[in-house]
């Protein structure tokens, strides 16, 4: 009975969103996107699209999303939004991070990406434009992927902080006490595989079109680069996401090497009390600001 009620609620929500969508103006980018998508299908094989397309989406998205945070370090006005103002970025650290990223991307992640085509074939996942889900379905699927990945990340990330294994794997990622966007995927190869597994679980559960692979890649990179940016910028649209953790939440983890283990949301840390030190720190900072204003 409960299952039927849940299905009915989801169907009602879907119909409500579909009804609202019918009143929205046509997206002017839809036709160019459709033309580009069909051109891709006509001129490249599924293997090329799944493999090289996925690699291009990942690389272009990653480094483009890193650009704002990289530019912030040269803008004096933006320094008031930097969380750890006493620890500025250095060229030496950024160059070291960049070299490690290239190794991880092309020697760890690329072999995994090469399996994308076989994954889509095994699960009979379509590529055609006509099979592409509507935007609101895609948004819901990406949110579902984020919820699953966040749960995986919380428990495995917390395990990687265990004193018996921390120094062998996760210590690499914590080399930078004050994180910056490009450092989001700076990690030991084993960590890339362990925590990266959570990314694929949601894909297995929700994927009904190859476009979800790319949409979820972009969403996940947007989130992880934001929380590693080192800047708490106002009017950040990601803060509209319910229970979103944000840069301050994760920056505290890098600053103190403890607590705030989840990747995207706050509920797991709240449930297990691993955000208690962060909450105490926030209250202390609020008191200091209040005294300063007086």
CSV table of C-alpha atoms in Angstrom, one decimal:
chain,number,residue,atom,x,y,z
A,1,UNK,CA,0.0,0.0,0.0
A,2,UNK,CA,2.8,2.4,1.0
A,3,UNK,CA,4.6,1.6,-2.3
A,4,UNK,CA,1.5,2.4,-4.3
A,5,UNK,CA,1.1,5.7,-2.5
A,6,UNK,CA,4.7,6.6,-3.3
A,7,UNK,CA,4.2,5.8,-6.9
A,8,UNK,CA,1.0,7.9,-7.1
A,9,UNK,CA,2.8,10.8,-5.4
A,10,UNK,CA,5.7,10.6,-7.9
A,11,UNK,CA,3.3,10.3,-10.9
A,12,UNK,CA,1.3,13.3,-9.6
A,13,UNK,CA,4.5,15.4,-9.2
A,14,UNK,CA,5.6,14.4,-12.7
A,15,UNK,CA,2.3,15.4,-14.2
A,16,UNK,CA,2.4,18.7,-12.3
A,17,UNK,CA,5.8,19.6,-13.6
A,18,UNK,CA,4.8,18.5,-17.1
A,19,UNK,CA,1.8,20.8,-16.9
A,20,UNK,CA,3.9,23.7,-15.8
A,21,UNK,CA,6.4,23.0,-18.5
A,22,UNK,CA,3.7,23.2,-21.2
A,23,UNK,CA,3.3,27.0,-20.3
A,24,UNK,CA,7.0,27.8,-20.4
A,25,UNK,CA,8.3,29.5,-23.6
A,26,UNK,CA,10.3,27.4,-26.1
A,27,UNK,CA,13.9,27.1,-25.3
A,28,UNK,CA,15.8,29.0,-28.1
A,29,UNK,CA,18.8,26.7,-27.6
A,30,UNK,CA,16.8,23.5,-28.1
A,31,UNK,CA,16.9,23.5,-31.9
A,32,UNK,CA,20.6,24.2,-32.2
A,33,UNK,CA,21.3,21.5,-29.6
A,34,UNK,CA,19.1,19.1,-31.5
A,35,UNK,CA,21.0,19.8,-34.7
A,36,UNK,CA,24.3,19.4,-33.0
A,37,UNK,CA,23.3,16.2,-31.4
A,38,UNK,CA,22.0,14.7,-34.6
A,39,UNK,CA,25.1,15.8,-36.4
A,40,UNK,CA,27.2,13.9,-33.8
A,41,UNK,CA,25.1,10.8,-34.2
A,42,UNK,CA,25.4,10.9,-38.0
A,43,UNK,CA,29.2,11.5,-38.1
A,44,UNK,CA,30.5,9.4,-35.2
A,45,UNK,CA,30.2,5.9,-34.0
A,46,UNK,CA,28.6,5.1,-30.6
A,47,UNK,CA,32.1,4.0,-29.4
A,48,UNK,CA,33.6,7.4,-30.4
A,49,UNK,CA,30.7,9.3,-28.8
A,50,UNK,CA,30.8,7.3,-25.5
A,51,UNK,CA,34.5,7.3,-25.2
A,52,UNK,CA,36.0,10.5,-26.7
A,53,UNK,CA,32.8,12.4,-26.1
A,54,UNK,CA,32.8,11.6,-22.4
A,55,UNK,CA,36.5,12.5,-22.2
A,56,UNK,CA,36.0,15.8,-23.8
A,57,UNK,CA,32.9,16.6,-21.7
A,58,UNK,CA,34.9,15.8,-18.5
A,59,UNK,CA,38.1,17.7,-19.5
A,60,UNK,CA,36.4,20.8,-20.9
A,61,UNK,CA,33.9,21.0,-18.0
A,62,UNK,CA,36.6,20.5,-15.3
A,63,UNK,CA,39.0,23.1,-16.4
A,64,UNK,CA,36.3,25.7,-17.5
A,65,UNK,CA,34.6,25.4,-14.0
A,66,UNK,CA,38.0,25.9,-12.4
A,67,UNK,CA,38.6,29.2,-14.3
A,68,UNK,CA,36.5,31.5,-12.0
A,69,UNK,CA,38.3,30.4,-8.8
A,70,UNK,CA,41.6,30.7,-10.6
A,71,UNK,CA,40.9,34.3,-11.6
A,72,UNK,CA,39.6,35.2,-8.1
A,73,UNK,CA,43.2,35.0,-6.7
A,74,UNK,CA,44.2,38.0,-8.9
A,75,UNK,CA,41.2,40.2,-8.0
A,76,UNK,CA,41.7,42.1,-4.7
A,77,UNK,CA,37.9,42.6,-4.2
A,78,UNK,CA,37.3,38.8,-4.2
A,79,UNK,CA,39.8,38.2,-1.3
A,80,UNK,CA,37.1,39.2,1.3
A,81,UNK,CA,35.3,36.0,0.2
A,82,UNK,CA,38.3,33.8,0.5
A,83,UNK,CA,37.7,31.5,3.5
A,84,UNK,CA,41.3,31.0,4.6
A,85,UNK,CA,42.7,34.4,3.9
A,86,UNK,CA,46.0,33.7,5.5
A,87,UNK,CA,46.8,30.9,3.0
A,88,UNK,CA,46.9,32.3,-0.5
A,89,UNK,CA,47.3,30.0,-3.6
A,90,UNK,CA,50.9,29.7,-5.0
A,91,UNK,CA,52.0,28.9,-8.5
A,92,UNK,CA,54.1,26.0,-7.1
A,93,UNK,CA,51.1,24.3,-5.6
A,94,UNK,CA,48.9,24.9,-8.6
A,95,UNK,CA,51.5,23.5,-11.0
A,96,UNK,CA,52.0,20.4,-8.9
A,97,UNK,CA,48.2,19.9,-8.7
A,98,UNK,CA,47.9,20.3,-12.5
A,99,UNK,CA,50.5,17.7,-13.2
A,100,UNK,CA,48.9,15.2,-10.9
A,101,UNK,CA,45.5,15.9,-12.4
A,102,UNK,CA,46.8,15.1,-15.9
A,103,UNK,CA,48.1,11.8,-14.7
A,104,UNK,CA,44.9,10.9,-12.9
A,105,UNK,CA,42.7,12.0,-15.8
A,106,UNK,CA,44.6,10.1,-18.6
A,107,UNK,CA,46.0,7.1,-16.7
A,108,UNK,CA,43.2,6.4,-14.2
A,109,UNK,CA,40.0,7.9,-15.4
A,110,UNK,CA,40.5,7.4,-19.2
A,111,UNK,CA,40.7,3.6,-18.9
A,112,UNK,CA,37.4,3.8,-17.0
A,113,UNK,CA,35.8,6.0,-19.6
A,114,UNK,CA,36.8,3.5,-22.3
A,115,UNK,CA,34.3,1.2,-20.7
A,116,UNK,CA,31.4,3.6,-21.2
A,117,UNK,CA,30.4,2.2,-24.6
A,118,UNK,CA,30.3,-1.3,-23.4
A,119,UNK,CA,28.2,-0.1,-20.4
A,120,UNK,CA,25.7,1.6,-22.7
A,121,UNK,CA,25.5,-1.5,-24.9
A,122,UNK,CA,25.1,-4.0,-22.1
A,123,UNK,CA,22.2,-2.0,-20.6
A,124,UNK,CA,20.8,-1.0,-24.0
A,125,UNK,CA,21.0,2.7,-23.2
A,126,UNK,CA,19.8,4.8,-26.2
A,127,UNK,CA,21.7,7.7,-27.9
A,128,UNK,CA,18.9,8.9,-30.1
A,129,UNK,CA,17.4,12.4,-29.8
A,130,UNK,CA,13.9,11.1,-29.7
A,131,UNK,CA,14.7,9.0,-26.6
A,132,UNK,CA,16.2,11.9,-24.7
A,133,UNK,CA,14.5,12.6,-21.3
A,134,UNK,CA,12.9,16.0,-20.7
A,135,UNK,CA,14.9,18.6,-18.8
A,136,UNK,CA,13.0,18.1,-15.5
A,137,UNK,CA,13.5,14.3,-15.6
A,138,UNK,CA,17.2,14.9,-16.2
A,139,UNK,CA,17.4,17.3,-13.2
A,140,UNK,CA,15.6,14.8,-11.0
A,141,UNK,CA,17.9,12.0,-12.2
A,142,UNK,CA,21.0,14.1,-11.5
A,143,UNK,CA,19.7,14.9,-8.0
A,144,UNK,CA,19.1,11.2,-7.4
A,145,UNK,CA,22.7,10.4,-8.5
A,146,UNK,CA,23.9,13.1,-6.1
A,147,UNK,CA,22.0,11.6,-3.2
A,148,UNK,CA,23.5,8.2,-3.9
A,149,UNK,CA,27.0,9.4,-4.5
A,150,UNK,CA,26.8,11.5,-1.3
A,151,UNK,CA,26.0,8.5,0.8
A,152,UNK,CA,28.8,6.5,-0.7
A,153,UNK,CA,31.2,9.4,-0.3
A,154,UNK,CA,30.3,9.9,3.4
A,155,UNK,CA,31.0,6.4,4.6
A,156,UNK,CA,34.0,5.7,2.3
A,157,UNK,CA,35.6,9.1,2.9
A,158,UNK,CA,35.2,8.6,6.6
A,159,UNK,CA,36.8,5.2,6.4
A,160,UNK,CA,39.8,6.7,4.5
A,161,UNK,CA,40.3,9.0,7.5
A,162,UNK,CA,40.9,5.9,9.7
A,163,UNK,CA,44.3,6.3,11.4
A,164,UNK,CA,45.5,3.0,10.1
A,165,UNK,CA,45.1,3.8,6.4
A,166,UNK,CA,44.9,7.7,6.2
A,167,UNK,CA,48.6,8.2,5.6
A,168,UNK,CA,48.7,5.7,2.7
A,169,UNK,CA,45.8,7.0,0.6
A,170,UNK,CA,43.8,10.1,1.6
A,171,UNK,CA,46.7,12.1,3.0
A,172,UNK,CA,47.5,13.0,-0.6
A,173,UNK,CA,44.3,14.9,-1.1
A,174,UNK,CA,44.9,16.8,2.2
A,175,UNK,CA,48.3,18.0,1.1
A,176,UNK,CA,46.6,21.4,0.6
A,177,UNK,CA,45.2,22.7,3.8
A,178,UNK,CA,43.5,25.6,2.0
A,179,UNK,CA,41.9,24.0,-1.1
A,180,UNK,CA,41.4,25.6,-4.5
A,181,UNK,CA,39.1,24.5,-7.3
A,182,UNK,CA,41.6,22.6,-9.4
A,183,UNK,CA,42.4,20.5,-6.4
A,184,UNK,CA,39.0,18.8,-6.4
A,185,UNK,CA,40.3,15.7,-8.1
A,186,UNK,CA,43.9,15.9,-6.7
A,187,UNK,CA,44.1,12.5,-5.0
A,188,UNK,CA,45.9,9.2,-4.7
A,189,UNK,CA,45.0,6.9,-7.7
A,190,UNK,CA,43.3,4.4,-5.2
A,191,UNK,CA,41.2,7.2,-3.8
A,192,UNK,CA,40.1,8.1,-7.3
A,193,UNK,CA,38.9,4.6,-7.8
A,194,UNK,CA,37.4,4.2,-4.3
A,195,UNK,CA,35.4,7.4,-4.0
A,196,UNK,CA,34.8,7.6,-7.8
A,197,UNK,CA,32.8,4.4,-7.6
A,198,UNK,CA,30.0,6.3,-6.0
A,199,UNK,CA,29.7,8.4,-9.2
A,200,UNK,CA,28.8,5.3,-11.2
A,201,UNK,CA,26.2,3.8,-8.8
A,202,UNK,CA,23.6,6.4,-9.6
A,203,UNK,CA,24.2,6.0,-13.3
A,204,UNK,CA,23.5,2.2,-13.0
A,205,UNK,CA,20.3,3.0,-11.2
A,206,UNK,CA,18.9,5.9,-13.3
A,207,UNK,CA,20.5,6.0,-16.7
A,208,UNK,CA,18.0,5.8,-19.5
A,209,UNK,CA,20.0,7.9,-22.0
A,210,UNK,CA,23.6,8.6,-22.7
A,211,UNK,CA,22.9,12.3,-22.1
A,212,UNK,CA,22.5,11.6,-18.3
A,213,UNK,CA,26.1,10.4,-18.2
A,214,UNK,CA,27.3,13.8,-19.4
A,215,UNK,CA,24.8,15.8,-17.4
A,216,UNK,CA,25.8,14.0,-14.2
A,217,UNK,CA,29.5,14.5,-15.0
A,218,UNK,CA,28.9,18.3,-15.3
A,219,UNK,CA,26.7,18.5,-12.1
A,220,UNK,CA,29.2,16.5,-10.1
A,221,UNK,CA,32.2,18.6,-11.3
A,222,UNK,CA,30.3,21.8,-10.6
A,223,UNK,CA,29.6,20.7,-7.0
A,224,UNK,CA,33.1,19.3,-6.2
A,225,UNK,CA,35.0,22.3,-7.7
A,226,UNK,CA,32.7,24.7,-5.9
A,227,UNK,CA,33.3,23.1,-2.4
A,228,UNK,CA,37.0,23.0,-3.1
A,229,UNK,CA,37.1,26.6,-4.4
A,230,UNK,CA,38.2,28.2,-1.1
A,231,UNK,CA,35.8,31.0,-1.7
A,232,UNK,CA,32.3,31.5,-0.2
A,233,UNK,CA,30.8,33.8,-2.9
A,234,UNK,CA,27.4,35.3,-2.2
A,235,UNK,CA,24.4,34.6,-4.6
A,236,UNK,CA,25.9,31.2,-5.4
A,237,UNK,CA,23.1,29.4,-7.2
A,238,UNK,CA,24.2,26.0,-5.8
A,239,UNK,CA,23.0,27.2,-2.4
A,240,UNK,CA,19.4,26.9,-3.7
A,241,UNK,CA,19.9,23.1,-3.7
A,242,UNK,CA,18.2,21.7,-0.5
A,243,UNK,CA,20.7,20.8,2.3
A,244,UNK,CA,23.7,21.8,0.1
A,245,UNK,CA,26.9,21.8,2.1
A,246,UNK,CA,29.0,24.4,0.2
A,247,UNK,CA,32.5,25.7,0.3
A,248,UNK,CA,32.7,26.6,4.0
A,249,UNK,CA,31.5,23.2,5.0
A,250,UNK,CA,34.2,21.4,3.1
A,251,UNK,CA,36.9,24.0,3.7
A,252,UNK,CA,36.6,23.3,7.4
A,253,UNK,CA,37.3,19.6,6.7
A,254,UNK,CA,40.5,20.5,4.9
A,255,UNK,CA,41.5,23.0,7.6
A,256,UNK,CA,41.0,20.5,10.5
A,257,UNK,CA,41.2,17.1,8.8
A,258,UNK,CA,38.1,15.9,10.7
A,259,UNK,CA,34.3,15.9,10.3
A,260,UNK,CA,32.2,17.1,7.4
A,261,UNK,CA,32.8,13.9,5.4
A,262,UNK,CA,29.9,14.1,3.0
A,263,UNK,CA,30.5,15.5,-0.5
A,264,UNK,CA,27.3,17.4,-1.3
A,265,UNK,CA,24.7,17.4,1.4
A,266,UNK,CA,24.8,17.9,5.2
A,267,UNK,CA,22.3,15.3,6.4
A,268,UNK,CA,24.8,12.4,7.0
A,269,UNK,CA,27.1,14.5,9.0
A,270,UNK,CA,24.2,15.9,10.9
A,271,UNK,CA,22.8,12.4,11.6
A,272,UNK,CA,26.1,11.0,12.9
A,273,UNK,CA,27.2,14.2,14.6
A,274,UNK,CA,30.4,14.5,12.6
A,275,UNK,CA,29.6,18.2,11.9
A,276,UNK,CA,29.6,19.1,15.6
A,277,UNK,CA,33.0,20.8,15.5
A,278,UNK,CA,32.0,22.8,12.4
A,279,UNK,CA,28.8,24.0,14.1
A,280,UNK,CA,30.8,25.1,17.2
A,281,UNK,CA,33.3,26.8,14.9
A,282,UNK,CA,30.5,28.7,13.1
A,283,UNK,CA,29.0,29.9,16.4
A,284,UNK,CA,32.4,31.1,17.5
A,285,UNK,CA,32.9,33.0,14.3
A,286,UNK,CA,29.5,34.6,14.6
A,287,UNK,CA,30.3,35.8,18.1
A,288,UNK,CA,33.6,37.3,16.9
A,289,UNK,CA,31.8,39.1,14.1
A,290,UNK,CA,29.2,40.4,16.5
A,291,UNK,CA,31.9,41.8,18.9
A,292,UNK,CA,33.8,43.4,16.0
A,293,UNK,CA,30.6,45.2,14.8
A,294,UNK,CA,29.9,46.5,18.3
